[in-house]
Each structure stands twice: as C-alpha cells, then as structure tokens.
C-alpha cells in the first residue's frame, strides 16, 4: 500500500474537535450536550451582513482578485484607521479565514527547520500550521499562577537561535484570554528589532477586550513596520465563522509581495463572503457594545462559578471568550472523554477541550481544560453545575 507522508503522521488532531464523535454518541443516547469546547459564538451575525448576501444581484459567482476585492480592502483601511492604525489597501491581503493568513505568513517568512517562538498555551492549530509548514515551535511557558502574563524578556532571549525567524503572539489570547499591555508589546518590539525577527500578532479577537482596557496593536508601534505581521478575521468579530474571511496585514512590502504569490496559487478568497464582510464593516457600534456586555457577564459568571468548585483554579481573562481552568484531575483528556461517554447529570453533560493540545511542551497542561464562554447565561450556569457534579464522582 502506498504510504502517507511523515508530515501527515505528525499532524496533530485538534483538541477542540477530536472528541466530537463521543459527543455525537452521547447525543444519540438521548443526552443533552453543552458545548464549551469550540469558539463558535451563539451571537447573531449582523443583519446588515446577512442582507448583503440576500440582496446580492450577482449572476456569476466569479473569482475575486487574489489579494481580495479592492473596494473591500479600501473599506478595511477605514476600519483600521478608526482603531488608530494607519494603512493602505496595499498592506492587506484578504484570506480564507485567519487560518489561511497564518499559513501565508508562515510560508512567506520561514523555511523547513526554522523556528518560531510562541508563548504557550497557544491556539492549538498553531501546532498544526507549524507541522504543515515544516517549522518548529519553540514554546515559552506562561503560567496560570501569573494569569498567563508574558514571561520575562530574558526567557525569550534564551530561546533565540540562528534558526529563529519569528515570535508569534495571540492578542487577546486564545485560550488564555490574556491581553498584552502596551509595555509588553514594546518589550517584544525591542527583542524583534534587536535580533532581526518578525513579530506576528494574531489579533482576531481585537474587538473583545474588557474592563475598560484598550487593545494595543503591534501595527501601532512605530519603528516596527518591517517586522510586524498581523493576522485578522471576521469570524468572531461579526460572528461570521462560516464566511471564511480573514486578512494578513503588513507594511513590509516583501512580506506582502511574497504572501501574494501564495494567494495567487489558491486563486481567490470567497467572493460572496467578501460582499457580506464588506457590509459587516458598517455594523453599528451598538452591536459591539451589546456583545461586549454579554461576554463580560458570561465571563464573570463562568469564572466566579468555577472558583466555587473545590480544587479548581481559573485564570481571569481580560479579552477573547475563553479561559483555562485547572481541575483536580490527573488527565483532562480522559476526564473530557469520560464526561461524554460515562457521565450525565439529569441526562445532561458537557464537552470541554482538554488543554494539553494547547501546549507544545509534552506533559504540560494535563490537568487543564479550555472553556469557551459562547453559551447564554442559563446554559453556562447549567454547564458549570454539571462540571461540578462530575468532579464529585470522577475517579482518575
Ligand atoms: C486565535 C485564533 N486565530 C485564528 C483563528 C482562525 O479563525 P478563522 O480561520 O475562522 O478566521 C482562530 C479560530 O478560532 C483563533 O482562535
């Protein structure tokens, strides 16, 4: 039989999706499953975006330009300007989700065997994208005890080798909800300048920041123009995960020129979804105000209810809509599977994402889970209650 590639063997399963068959099995048995595992918001997509699809008068669903429609990119420029970021449409390539922007960024700046430093825990698919790009993740560990703050700069510097090409941060962070301060961004900026590295910031959750703290983008940092690459997406911002639209942003002309070649190879980002995403840019501020109020309420309920459970530690997120919780279990992978296969509370159970897959250091995060607070208040309270009841009876 012909053999599949080493790369294929090494591709990790997504910790967010790998337990889906068990959840489906539980549902077939008549259990209700509360999904805390995946960042699919239950928030409605702005009407203005949905209406743009409904009223489209296209009679051919044609390819768009590889870098995305010019009209759309010009409107994105206005969005960034509103966020104190000065760009031109030539600094933007529209991609098939932030996922493709990450792949284009990796492909444009790194070769097989190159290294990228990423504070962990990190968005699990960074592991998958690194494997498929043939590059090595070098983790720098941020700890739950410190609420996942950036480790001291010396920790980064210790990890830099001749193969290091970039540092990647997620701001605000998935899975930690950590929001980097302006000072932290400035420190990272000084390291990448000193060691001539790229700084990639995944800012897909930029709009979701709480407690009156302002998001500081690497694109606002002057002197970083040649180093900064931003990954962005409409998926969470407008609850448009299925649109599959994101963008790669950089003022570095070589990065854009190179990423465009990757973009040309895959021809075009989705045409209809660009029309919807362009319309979404007119979403009124009141939509975001309501969404933020809702997420803050959910975050507060989730963290305070989790803290009431004996043996559970939770980091307080300042952004995005995830948190990491440490549980009194040895192996959260086994626990998450057991919840679906063998446990119910009044015929209800929960699905969580085991956190080990959000680390690249073997053995770390084994007793942690990631929770996405994408359910309404009542469901969230029920889900945490189920978790508390499960922990009372679970035996490792
Ligand atoms: C941190 C982060 N980056 C990128 C993505 C990719 O999102 P998409 O491809 O839907 O834009 C996600 C999705 O959950 C994410 O959480």
mmCIF file of C-alpha atoms and ligand atoms in Angstrom:
data_model
loop_
_atom_site.group_PDB
_atom_site.id
_atom_site.type_symbol
_atom_site.label_atom_id
_atom_site.label_comp_id
_atom_site.label_asym_id
_atom_site.label_seq_id
_atom_site.Cartn_x
_atom_site.Cartn_y
_atom_site.Cartn_z
ATOM 1 C CA UNK A 1 0.000 0.000 0.000
ATOM 2 C CA UNK A 2 1.368 3.487 -0.807
ATOM 3 C CA UNK A 3 2.462 5.342 2.304
ATOM 4 C CA UNK A 4 1.280 8.661 3.594
ATOM 5 C CA UNK A 5 3.799 11.369 4.476
ATOM 6 C CA UNK A 6 5.730 11.813 7.727
ATOM 7 C CA UNK A 7 4.166 15.254 7.873
ATOM 8 C CA UNK A 8 0.736 13.648 7.644
ATOM 9 C CA UNK A 9 1.619 11.299 10.511
ATOM 10 C CA UNK A 10 2.872 14.215 12.562
ATOM 11 C CA UNK A 11 -0.164 16.450 12.012
ATOM 12 C CA UNK A 12 -1.802 16.772 15.440
ATOM 13 C CA UNK A 13 -5.510 16.241 15.944
ATOM 14 C CA UNK A 14 -7.360 19.341 17.040
ATOM 15 C CA UNK A 15 -8.064 19.105 20.795
ATOM 16 C CA UNK A 16 -11.125 21.228 20.087
ATOM 17 C CA UNK A 17 -12.654 18.834 17.598
ATOM 18 C CA UNK A 18 -11.258 15.388 18.385
ATOM 19 C CA UNK A 19 -13.959 14.498 20.921
ATOM 20 C CA UNK A 20 -16.829 15.296 18.541
ATOM 21 C CA UNK A 21 -17.607 11.591 17.805
ATOM 22 C CA UNK A 22 -18.059 10.976 21.559
ATOM 23 C CA UNK A 23 -20.401 13.975 21.797
ATOM 24 C CA UNK A 24 -22.394 12.660 18.839
ATOM 25 C CA UNK A 25 -22.612 9.255 20.504
ATOM 26 C CA UNK A 26 -23.860 10.891 23.743
ATOM 27 C CA UNK A 27 -26.494 12.829 21.792
ATOM 28 C CA UNK A 28 -27.650 9.630 20.053
ATOM 29 C CA UNK A 29 -28.142 8.099 23.501
ATOM 30 C CA UNK A 30 -30.501 10.976 24.294
ATOM 31 C CA UNK A 31 -28.149 13.097 26.444
ATOM 32 C CA UNK A 32 -28.070 16.864 26.042
ATOM 33 C CA UNK A 33 -24.503 18.059 25.499
ATOM 34 C CA UNK A 34 -23.463 21.609 26.450
ATOM 35 C CA UNK A 35 -20.676 22.595 24.075
ATOM 36 C CA UNK A 36 -17.955 24.543 25.858
ATOM 37 C CA UNK A 37 -15.223 23.230 23.589
ATOM 38 C CA UNK A 38 -15.412 25.392 20.489
ATOM 39 C CA UNK A 39 -15.270 29.134 19.815
ATOM 40 C CA UNK A 40 -18.460 29.205 17.773
ATOM 41 C CA UNK A 41 -20.362 32.176 19.221
ATOM 42 C CA UNK A 42 -24.138 31.935 19.617
ATOM 43 C CA UNK A 43 -24.300 35.687 18.845
ATOM 44 C CA UNK A 44 -26.324 36.663 15.755
ATOM 45 C CA UNK A 45 -24.395 37.779 12.644
ATOM 46 C CA UNK A 46 -25.144 41.490 11.973
ATOM 47 C CA UNK A 47 -28.318 41.805 9.865
ATOM 48 C CA UNK A 48 -26.510 44.177 7.530
ATOM 49 C CA UNK A 49 -24.102 41.379 6.521
ATOM 50 C CA UNK A 50 -26.824 38.766 6.048
ATOM 51 C CA UNK A 51 -28.893 41.219 3.989
ATOM 52 C CA UNK A 52 -25.932 41.886 1.696
ATOM 53 C CA UNK A 53 -25.941 38.181 0.786
ATOM 54 C CA UNK A 54 -29.714 38.034 0.388
ATOM 55 C CA UNK A 55 -29.861 41.098 -1.844
ATOM 56 C CA UNK A 56 -26.839 40.236 -3.975
ATOM 57 C CA UNK A 57 -27.665 40.565 -7.661
ATOM 58 C CA UNK A 58 -24.634 38.640 -8.954
ATOM 59 C CA UNK A 59 -25.409 36.374 -11.872
ATOM 60 C CA UNK A 60 -21.950 34.796 -11.935
ATOM 61 C CA UNK A 61 -20.230 33.859 -8.702
ATOM 62 C CA UNK A 62 -16.795 34.660 -10.118
ATOM 63 C CA UNK A 63 -13.300 34.583 -8.610
ATOM 64 C CA UNK A 64 -12.176 37.805 -6.983
ATOM 65 C CA UNK A 65 -8.650 39.244 -7.149
ATOM 66 C CA UNK A 66 -6.160 37.055 -5.291
ATOM 67 C CA UNK A 67 -5.495 39.810 -2.747
ATOM 68 C CA UNK A 68 -9.236 40.374 -2.269
ATOM 69 C CA UNK A 69 -11.537 42.980 -3.785
ATOM 70 C CA UNK A 70 -10.026 46.463 -3.840
ATOM 71 C CA UNK A 71 -13.273 48.015 -2.662
ATOM 72 C CA UNK A 72 -13.324 45.714 0.359
ATOM 73 C CA UNK A 73 -9.651 46.333 1.204
ATOM 74 C CA UNK A 74 -10.180 50.104 0.992
ATOM 75 C CA UNK A 75 -13.021 49.781 3.478
ATOM 76 C CA UNK A 76 -10.873 47.651 5.787
ATOM 77 C CA UNK A 77 -8.352 50.529 5.787
ATOM 78 C CA UNK A 78 -11.081 52.766 7.275
ATOM 79 C CA UNK A 79 -11.805 50.159 9.959
ATOM 80 C CA UNK A 80 -8.140 50.173 10.992
ATOM 81 C CA UNK A 81 -7.958 53.963 10.893
ATOM 82 C CA UNK A 82 -10.893 54.032 13.297
ATOM 83 C CA UNK A 83 -8.677 51.858 15.529
ATOM 84 C CA UNK A 84 -5.711 54.266 15.263
ATOM 85 C CA UNK A 85 -3.869 52.128 12.720
ATOM 86 C CA UNK A 86 -2.724 53.826 9.539
ATOM 87 C CA UNK A 87 -2.583 51.516 6.487
ATOM 88 C CA UNK A 88 -3.209 51.472 2.752
ATOM 89 C CA UNK A 89 -5.186 48.770 0.958
ATOM 90 C CA UNK A 90 -1.878 47.500 -0.480
ATOM 91 C CA UNK A 91 -0.858 46.431 3.024
ATOM 92 C CA UNK A 92 -3.763 43.947 3.164
ATOM 93 C CA UNK A 93 -4.320 40.542 1.595
ATOM 94 C CA UNK A 94 -7.782 39.054 2.082
ATOM 95 C CA UNK A 95 -7.550 35.387 3.001
ATOM 96 C CA UNK A 96 -9.790 32.390 3.537
ATOM 97 C CA UNK A 97 -10.115 32.992 7.270
ATOM 98 C CA UNK A 98 -7.378 33.986 9.674
ATOM 99 C CA UNK A 99 -6.277 30.350 9.263
ATOM 100 C CA UNK A 100 -5.040 30.967 5.739
ATOM 101 C CA UNK A 101 -3.409 34.251 6.802
ATOM 102 C CA UNK A 102 -1.369 32.233 9.331
ATOM 103 C CA UNK A 103 -0.348 29.742 6.634
ATOM 104 C CA UNK A 104 0.618 32.565 4.237
ATOM 105 C CA UNK A 105 2.623 34.290 6.989
ATOM 106 C CA UNK A 106 4.476 31.075 7.896
ATOM 107 C CA UNK A 107 5.080 30.243 4.223
ATOM 108 C CA UNK A 108 6.327 33.752 3.418
ATOM 109 C CA UNK A 109 8.908 34.066 6.177
ATOM 110 C CA UNK A 110 10.020 30.569 7.191
ATOM 111 C CA UNK A 111 11.690 27.549 5.645
ATOM 112 C CA UNK A 112 11.781 23.911 6.694
ATOM 113 C CA UNK A 113 13.576 23.636 10.041
ATOM 114 C CA UNK A 114 13.159 27.296 11.019
ATOM 115 C CA UNK A 115 11.917 28.121 14.497
ATOM 116 C CA UNK A 116 9.095 30.251 15.801
ATOM 117 C CA UNK A 117 8.813 31.234 19.454
ATOM 118 C CA UNK A 118 5.262 31.179 20.816
ATOM 119 C CA UNK A 119 4.112 31.824 24.389
ATOM 120 C CA UNK A 120 2.143 28.755 25.430
ATOM 121 C CA UNK A 121 -0.603 27.791 25.989
ATOM 122 C CA UNK A 122 -1.485 28.917 22.459
ATOM 123 C CA UNK A 123 -4.223 28.427 19.876
ATOM 124 C CA UNK A 124 -3.943 24.704 19.218
ATOM 125 C CA UNK A 125 -3.907 24.988 15.433
ATOM 126 C CA UNK A 126 -0.560 26.846 15.584
ATOM 127 C CA UNK A 127 0.847 23.341 16.126
ATOM 128 C CA UNK A 128 -0.923 22.048 13.018
ATOM 129 C CA UNK A 129 0.060 25.034 10.860
ATOM 130 C CA UNK A 130 3.691 24.697 12.004
ATOM 131 C CA UNK A 131 3.751 20.990 11.185
ATOM 132 C CA UNK A 132 2.265 21.559 7.737
ATOM 133 C CA UNK A 133 4.802 24.360 7.118
ATOM 134 C CA UNK A 134 7.704 22.174 8.321
ATOM 135 C CA UNK A 135 8.729 24.626 11.043
ATOM 136 C CA UNK A 136 9.455 24.047 14.714
ATOM 137 C CA UNK A 137 7.557 25.676 17.560
ATOM 138 C CA UNK A 138 9.759 26.776 20.437
ATOM 139 C CA UNK A 139 7.458 27.445 23.372
ATOM 140 C CA UNK A 140 7.986 29.957 26.119
ATOM 141 C CA UNK A 141 5.775 28.987 29.023
ATOM 142 C CA UNK A 142 3.309 31.433 30.540
ATOM 143 C CA UNK A 143 1.774 30.216 33.765
ATOM 144 C CA UNK A 144 -1.724 30.086 35.199
ATOM 145 C CA UNK A 145 -0.302 31.325 38.557
ATOM 146 C CA UNK A 146 0.663 34.585 36.794
ATOM 147 C CA UNK A 147 -2.647 34.760 34.930
ATOM 148 C CA UNK A 148 -0.653 33.878 31.775
ATOM 149 C CA UNK A 149 1.313 37.159 31.658
ATOM 150 C CA UNK A 150 4.261 37.277 29.262
ATOM 151 C CA UNK A 151 7.346 35.611 30.778
ATOM 152 C CA UNK A 152 10.340 37.914 31.375
ATOM 153 C CA UNK A 153 12.128 39.066 28.225
ATOM 154 C CA UNK A 154 15.249 37.076 29.186
ATOM 155 C CA UNK A 155 13.186 33.889 28.752
ATOM 156 C CA UNK A 156 12.619 34.814 25.107
ATOM 157 C CA UNK A 157 16.221 35.788 24.532
ATOM 158 C CA UNK A 158 17.445 32.453 25.908
ATOM 159 C CA UNK A 159 15.425 30.677 23.214
ATOM 160 C CA UNK A 160 16.668 32.636 20.201
ATOM 161 C CA UNK A 161 18.950 30.568 17.937
ATOM 162 C CA UNK A 162 20.288 31.141 14.398
ATOM 163 C CA UNK A 163 17.154 29.297 13.173
ATOM 164 C CA UNK A 164 14.701 31.615 14.920
ATOM 165 C CA UNK A 165 12.684 33.634 12.417
ATOM 166 C CA UNK A 166 9.706 34.940 14.344
ATOM 167 C CA UNK A 167 7.800 35.392 17.564
ATOM 168 C CA UNK A 168 4.060 34.758 17.434
ATOM 169 C CA UNK A 169 1.589 36.131 19.949
ATOM 170 C CA UNK A 170 -2.174 35.950 20.120
ATOM 171 C CA UNK A 171 -3.603 39.201 21.477
ATOM 172 C CA UNK A 172 -6.015 38.908 23.191
ATOM 173 C CA UNK A 173 -5.205 35.282 23.689
ATOM 174 C CA UNK A 174 -6.975 32.114 22.843
ATOM 175 C CA UNK A 175 -7.036 30.026 25.079
ATOM 176 C CA UNK A 176 -5.953 32.269 27.954
ATOM 177 C CA UNK A 177 -7.950 35.467 27.380
ATOM 178 C CA UNK A 178 -4.735 37.318 28.199
ATOM 179 C CA UNK A 179 -4.494 40.863 26.868
ATOM 180 C CA UNK A 180 -0.924 42.126 26.328
ATOM 181 C CA UNK A 181 -0.152 45.544 27.742
ATOM 182 C CA UNK A 182 1.426 48.327 25.708
ATOM 183 C CA UNK A 183 4.626 47.815 27.732
ATOM 184 C CA UNK A 184 4.718 44.111 26.863
ATOM 185 C CA UNK A 185 4.264 44.890 23.152
ATOM 186 C CA UNK A 186 7.082 47.439 23.399
ATOM 187 C CA UNK A 187 9.358 44.850 25.011
ATOM 188 C CA UNK A 188 8.588 42.338 22.250
ATOM 189 C CA UNK A 189 9.200 45.059 19.670
ATOM 190 C CA UNK A 190 12.639 45.727 21.106
ATOM 191 C CA UNK A 191 13.563 41.998 21.007
ATOM 192 C CA UNK A 192 12.485 41.500 17.397
ATOM 193 C CA UNK A 193 14.305 44.646 16.318
ATOM 194 C CA UNK A 194 17.465 43.689 18.160
ATOM 195 C CA UNK A 195 17.516 40.130 16.783
ATOM 196 C CA UNK A 196 16.025 40.995 13.367
ATOM 197 C CA UNK A 197 12.982 38.751 13.678
ATOM 198 C CA UNK A 198 9.382 39.024 12.551
ATOM 199 C CA UNK A 199 6.649 39.617 15.099
ATOM 200 C CA UNK A 200 3.358 38.001 14.112
ATOM 201 C CA UNK A 201 0.313 39.055 16.119
ATOM 202 C CA UNK A 202 -2.897 37.119 15.785
ATOM 203 C CA UNK A 203 -5.429 39.823 16.589
ATOM 204 C CA UNK A 204 -8.618 38.043 15.563
ATOM 205 C CA UNK A 205 -10.138 38.814 18.997
ATOM 206 C CA UNK A 206 -9.083 42.502 18.968
ATOM 207 C CA UNK A 207 -12.650 43.719 19.421
ATOM 208 C CA UNK A 208 -13.220 41.570 22.530
ATOM 209 C CA UNK A 209 -11.436 43.430 25.316
ATOM 210 C CA UNK A 210 -12.970 44.065 28.701
ATOM 211 C CA UNK A 211 -12.743 46.118 31.875
ATOM 212 C CA UNK A 212 -12.019 49.377 30.053
ATOM 213 C CA UNK A 213 -8.550 48.210 28.959
ATOM 214 C CA UNK A 214 -7.522 49.272 25.456
ATOM 215 C CA UNK A 215 -6.091 46.888 22.914
ATOM 216 C CA UNK A 216 -2.639 47.905 21.678
ATOM 217 C CA UNK A 217 -1.824 46.507 18.251
ATOM 218 C CA UNK A 218 1.699 45.807 17.009
ATOM 219 C CA UNK A 219 0.655 47.910 13.996
ATOM 220 C CA UNK A 220 0.514 50.955 16.306
ATOM 221 C CA UNK A 221 4.132 50.521 17.337
ATOM 222 C CA UNK A 222 6.315 52.864 15.297
ATOM 223 C CA UNK A 223 9.619 51.514 14.022
ATOM 224 C CA UNK A 224 8.148 48.012 13.718
ATOM 225 C CA UNK A 225 6.904 48.397 10.135
ATOM 226 C CA UNK A 226 9.367 45.881 8.627
ATOM 227 C CA UNK A 227 8.835 43.320 11.400
ATOM 228 C CA UNK A 228 5.092 43.349 12.089
ATOM 229 C CA UNK A 229 2.620 40.937 10.507
ATOM 230 C CA UNK A 230 -0.975 40.896 11.731
ATOM 231 C CA UNK A 231 -3.459 38.072 11.275
ATOM 232 C CA UNK A 232 -7.075 39.163 11.404
ATOM 233 C CA UNK A 233 -10.500 37.659 10.771
ATOM 234 C CA UNK A 234 -14.210 38.431 10.550
ATOM 235 C CA UNK A 235 -15.087 35.039 12.089
ATOM 236 C CA UNK A 236 -15.519 36.093 15.698
ATOM 237 C CA UNK A 237 -15.778 39.877 15.246
ATOM 238 C CA UNK A 238 -19.120 39.629 13.440
ATOM 239 C CA UNK A 239 -19.958 36.035 14.385
ATOM 240 C CA UNK A 240 -19.270 35.071 10.769
ATOM 241 C CA UNK A 241 -17.140 31.949 11.255
ATOM 242 C CA UNK A 242 -18.690 30.306 8.179
ATOM 243 C CA UNK A 243 -17.847 33.231 5.885
ATOM 244 C CA UNK A 244 -14.181 32.123 5.887
ATOM 245 C CA UNK A 245 -12.755 35.609 5.520
ATOM 246 C CA UNK A 246 -9.642 36.916 7.209
ATOM 247 C CA UNK A 247 -6.660 39.054 6.302
ATOM 248 C CA UNK A 248 -2.941 39.275 6.511
ATOM 249 C CA UNK A 249 -1.647 42.785 7.166
ATOM 250 C CA UNK A 250 1.903 44.081 6.908
ATOM 251 C CA UNK A 251 3.712 47.235 5.891
ATOM 252 C CA UNK A 252 6.686 45.119 4.870
ATOM 253 C CA UNK A 253 6.498 45.137 1.055
ATOM 254 C CA UNK A 254 8.480 41.902 0.670
ATOM 255 C CA UNK A 255 6.107 40.076 3.005
ATOM 256 C CA UNK A 256 3.077 41.286 1.045
ATOM 257 C CA UNK A 257 4.716 40.537 -2.318
ATOM 258 C CA UNK A 258 5.567 37.011 -1.173
ATOM 259 C CA UNK A 259 2.215 36.321 0.502
ATOM 260 C CA UNK A 260 0.516 37.435 -2.715
ATOM 261 C CA UNK A 261 2.242 34.571 -4.571
ATOM 262 C CA UNK A 262 0.705 32.114 -2.095
ATOM 263 C CA UNK A 263 -2.616 33.925 -2.578
ATOM 264 C CA UNK A 264 -2.339 33.623 -6.366
ATOM 265 C CA UNK A 265 -1.675 29.894 -6.076
ATOM 266 C CA UNK A 266 -5.006 29.410 -4.351
ATOM 267 C CA UNK A 267 -6.623 31.862 -6.789
ATOM 268 C CA UNK A 268 -9.108 33.835 -4.701
ATOM 269 C CA UNK A 269 -10.750 34.284 -1.312
ATOM 270 C CA UNK A 270 -14.516 33.570 -1.258
ATOM 271 C CA UNK A 271 -16.383 36.151 -3.360
ATOM 272 C CA UNK A 272 -19.826 36.132 -1.751
ATOM 273 C CA UNK A 273 -18.346 36.175 1.739
ATOM 274 C CA UNK A 274 -16.299 39.274 0.844
ATOM 275 C CA UNK A 275 -19.537 41.056 -0.034
ATOM 276 C CA UNK A 276 -21.005 40.097 3.349
ATOM 277 C CA UNK A 277 -17.777 41.013 5.180
ATOM 278 C CA UNK A 278 -17.613 44.384 3.452
ATOM 279 C CA UNK A 279 -21.189 45.110 4.541
ATOM 280 C CA UNK A 280 -20.329 43.942 8.069
ATOM 281 C CA UNK A 281 -17.882 46.844 8.336
ATOM 282 C CA UNK A 282 -20.939 49.124 8.646
ATOM 283 C CA UNK A 283 -22.095 47.283 11.767
ATOM 284 C CA UNK A 284 -23.103 49.947 14.301
ATOM 285 C CA UNK A 285 -21.031 50.362 17.471
ATOM 286 C CA UNK A 286 -24.149 49.467 19.482
ATOM 287 C CA UNK A 287 -23.829 45.862 18.203
ATOM 288 C CA UNK A 288 -20.328 45.592 19.686
ATOM 289 C CA UNK A 289 -21.369 47.338 22.900
ATOM 290 C CA UNK A 290 -24.135 44.751 23.397
ATOM 291 C CA UNK A 291 -21.850 41.841 22.516
ATOM 292 C CA UNK A 292 -19.124 43.032 24.904
ATOM 293 C CA UNK A 293 -21.649 43.493 27.713
ATOM 294 C CA UNK A 294 -22.869 39.952 27.114
ATOM 295 C CA UNK A 295 -19.369 38.423 27.114
ATOM 296 C CA UNK A 296 -18.339 40.300 30.261
ATOM 297 C CA UNK A 297 -21.450 38.974 32.011
ATOM 298 C CA UNK A 298 -20.685 35.437 30.862
ATOM 299 C CA UNK A 299 -17.029 35.695 31.838
ATOM 300 C CA UNK A 300 -17.936 36.893 35.320
ATOM 301 C CA UNK A 301 -20.488 34.114 35.820
ATOM 302 C CA UNK A 302 -18.148 31.465 34.466
ATOM 303 C CA UNK A 303 -15.095 32.433 36.499
ATOM 304 C CA UNK A 304 -16.982 33.020 39.759
ATOM 305 C CA UNK A 305 -18.921 29.737 39.435
ATOM 306 C CA UNK A 306 -15.762 27.783 38.578
ATOM 307 C CA UNK A 307 -13.909 29.301 41.541
ATOM 308 C CA UNK A 308 -16.600 27.909 43.851
ATOM 309 C CA UNK A 309 -15.696 24.330 42.872
ATOM 310 C CA UNK A 310 -13.186 22.780 45.237
ATOM 311 C CA UNK A 311 -9.780 22.226 43.660
ATOM 312 C CA UNK A 312 -10.478 24.342 40.558
ATOM 313 C CA UNK A 313 -8.221 27.286 39.652
ATOM 314 C CA UNK A 314 -9.143 29.662 36.881
ATOM 315 C CA UNK A 315 -7.229 32.475 35.193
ATOM 316 C CA UNK A 316 -9.235 35.659 34.744
ATOM 317 C CA UNK A 317 -9.458 36.602 31.064
ATOM 318 C CA UNK A 318 -9.366 40.267 30.006
ATOM 319 C CA UNK A 319 -10.254 39.536 26.412
ATOM 320 C CA UNK A 320 -11.495 36.988 23.827
ATOM 321 C CA UNK A 321 -14.043 34.470 25.141
ATOM 322 C CA UNK A 322 -12.058 31.593 26.553
ATOM 323 C CA UNK A 323 -10.496 30.666 29.820
ATOM 324 C CA UNK A 324 -8.186 27.959 31.067
ATOM 325 C CA UNK A 325 -9.242 26.136 34.213
ATOM 326 C CA UNK A 326 -7.049 23.798 36.225
ATOM 327 C CA UNK A 327 -9.015 20.824 37.555
ATOM 328 C CA UNK A 328 -8.363 18.340 40.365
ATOM 329 C CA UNK A 329 -7.820 15.551 37.806
ATOM 330 C CA UNK A 330 -4.638 13.913 36.510
ATOM 331 C CA UNK A 331 -5.580 13.762 32.862
ATOM 332 C CA UNK A 332 -8.166 16.139 31.441
ATOM 333 C CA UNK A 333 -8.212 14.204 28.170
ATOM 334 C CA UNK A 334 -9.567 11.129 29.977
ATOM 335 C CA UNK A 335 -11.886 13.320 32.033
ATOM 336 C CA UNK A 336 -13.332 15.062 28.933
ATOM 337 C CA UNK A 337 -13.964 11.698 27.245
ATOM 338 C CA UNK A 338 -15.500 10.264 30.427
ATOM 339 C CA UNK A 339 -17.871 13.259 30.647
ATOM 340 C CA UNK A 340 -19.271 12.340 27.246
ATOM 341 C CA UNK A 341 -19.135 8.560 27.480
ATOM 342 C CA UNK A 342 -19.987 7.728 31.058
ATOM 343 C CA UNK A 343 -21.449 10.699 32.902
ATOM 344 C CA UNK A 344 -24.687 12.589 32.980
ATOM 345 C CA UNK A 345 -26.402 14.881 35.426
ATOM 346 C CA UNK A 346 -30.178 14.803 34.858
ATOM 347 C CA UNK A 347 -29.337 13.455 31.405
ATOM 348 C CA UNK A 348 -27.075 16.431 30.630
ATOM 349 C CA UNK A 349 -23.346 16.560 30.098
ATOM 350 C CA UNK A 350 -20.663 18.952 28.842
ATOM 351 C CA UNK A 351 -17.975 18.904 26.201
ATOM 352 C CA UNK A 352 -14.735 20.712 27.032
ATOM 353 C CA UNK A 353 -11.384 20.984 25.241
ATOM 354 C CA UNK A 354 -8.503 19.234 27.073
ATOM 355 C CA UNK A 355 -5.767 21.866 27.343
ATOM 356 C CA UNK A 356 -2.677 19.718 26.715
ATOM 357 C CA UNK A 357 -3.191 20.239 22.961
ATOM 358 C CA UNK A 358 -2.755 23.996 23.510
ATOM 359 C CA UNK A 359 0.843 23.403 24.626
ATOM 360 C CA UNK A 360 3.724 22.054 22.611
ATOM 361 C CA UNK A 361 5.747 21.089 25.696
ATOM 362 C CA UNK A 362 4.947 17.421 26.375
ATOM 363 C CA UNK A 363 3.220 16.775 29.688
ATOM 364 C CA UNK A 364 2.208 20.381 30.400
ATOM 365 C CA UNK A 365 -1.461 21.331 30.819
ATOM 366 C CA UNK A 366 -2.582 17.739 31.502
ATOM 367 C CA UNK A 367 -4.872 18.840 34.324
ATOM 368 C CA UNK A 368 -6.274 21.854 32.495
ATOM 369 C CA UNK A 369 -9.210 22.402 30.189
ATOM 370 C CA UNK A 370 -10.156 25.265 27.914
ATOM 371 C CA UNK A 371 -13.684 26.590 28.199
ATOM 372 C CA UNK A 372 -15.293 28.830 25.571
ATOM 373 C CA UNK A 373 -17.990 31.041 27.076
ATOM 374 C CA UNK A 374 -20.098 31.062 23.972
ATOM 375 C CA UNK A 375 -23.329 29.917 25.665
ATOM 376 C CA UNK A 376 -26.011 32.106 27.204
ATOM 377 C CA UNK A 377 -26.090 32.742 30.956
ATOM 378 C CA UNK A 378 -28.542 29.990 31.833
ATOM 379 C CA UNK A 379 -26.753 27.342 29.767
ATOM 380 C CA UNK A 380 -23.399 28.444 31.155
ATOM 381 C CA UNK A 381 -24.631 28.089 34.752
ATOM 382 C CA UNK A 382 -26.045 24.637 33.967
ATOM 383 C CA UNK A 383 -22.805 23.587 32.263
ATOM 384 C CA UNK A 384 -20.657 24.605 35.252
ATOM 385 C CA UNK A 385 -23.060 22.825 37.614
ATOM 386 C CA UNK A 386 -22.670 19.647 35.521
ATOM 387 C CA UNK A 387 -18.876 20.044 35.697
ATOM 388 C CA UNK A 388 -19.029 20.460 39.493
ATOM 389 C CA UNK A 389 -21.220 17.348 39.900
ATOM 390 C CA UNK A 390 -18.929 15.371 37.594
ATOM 391 C CA UNK A 391 -15.826 16.304 39.596
ATOM 392 C CA UNK A 392 -17.533 14.988 42.763
ATOM 393 C CA UNK A 393 -17.722 11.477 41.350
ATOM 394 C CA UNK A 394 -14.839 11.293 38.868
ATOM 395 C CA UNK A 395 -12.011 8.910 39.738
ATOM 396 C CA UNK A 396 -8.723 9.215 37.833
HETATM 397 C C1 LIG B 1 -6.548 32.653 17.848
HETATM 398 C C2 LIG B 1 -7.187 32.258 16.580
HETATM 399 N N1 LIG B 1 -6.570 32.556 15.443
HETATM 400 C C3 LIG B 1 -7.094 32.195 14.256
HETATM 401 C C4 LIG B 1 -8.284 31.521 14.192
HETATM 402 C C5 LIG B 1 -8.771 31.137 12.852
HETATM 403 O O1 LIG B 1 -10.023 31.633 12.594
HETATM 404 P P1 LIG B 1 -10.656 31.745 11.147
HETATM 405 O O2 LIG B 1 -9.882 30.906 10.217
HETATM 406 O O3 LIG B 1 -12.073 31.286 11.326
HETATM 407 O O4 LIG B 1 -10.581 33.200 10.814
HETATM 408 C C6 LIG B 1 -8.970 31.187 15.364
HETATM 409 C C7 LIG B 1 -10.219 30.425 15.354
HETATM 410 O O5 LIG B 1 -10.761 30.011 16.346
HETATM 411 C C8 LIG B 1 -8.405 31.571 16.598
HETATM 412 O O6 LIG B 1 -8.984 31.297 17.760
#
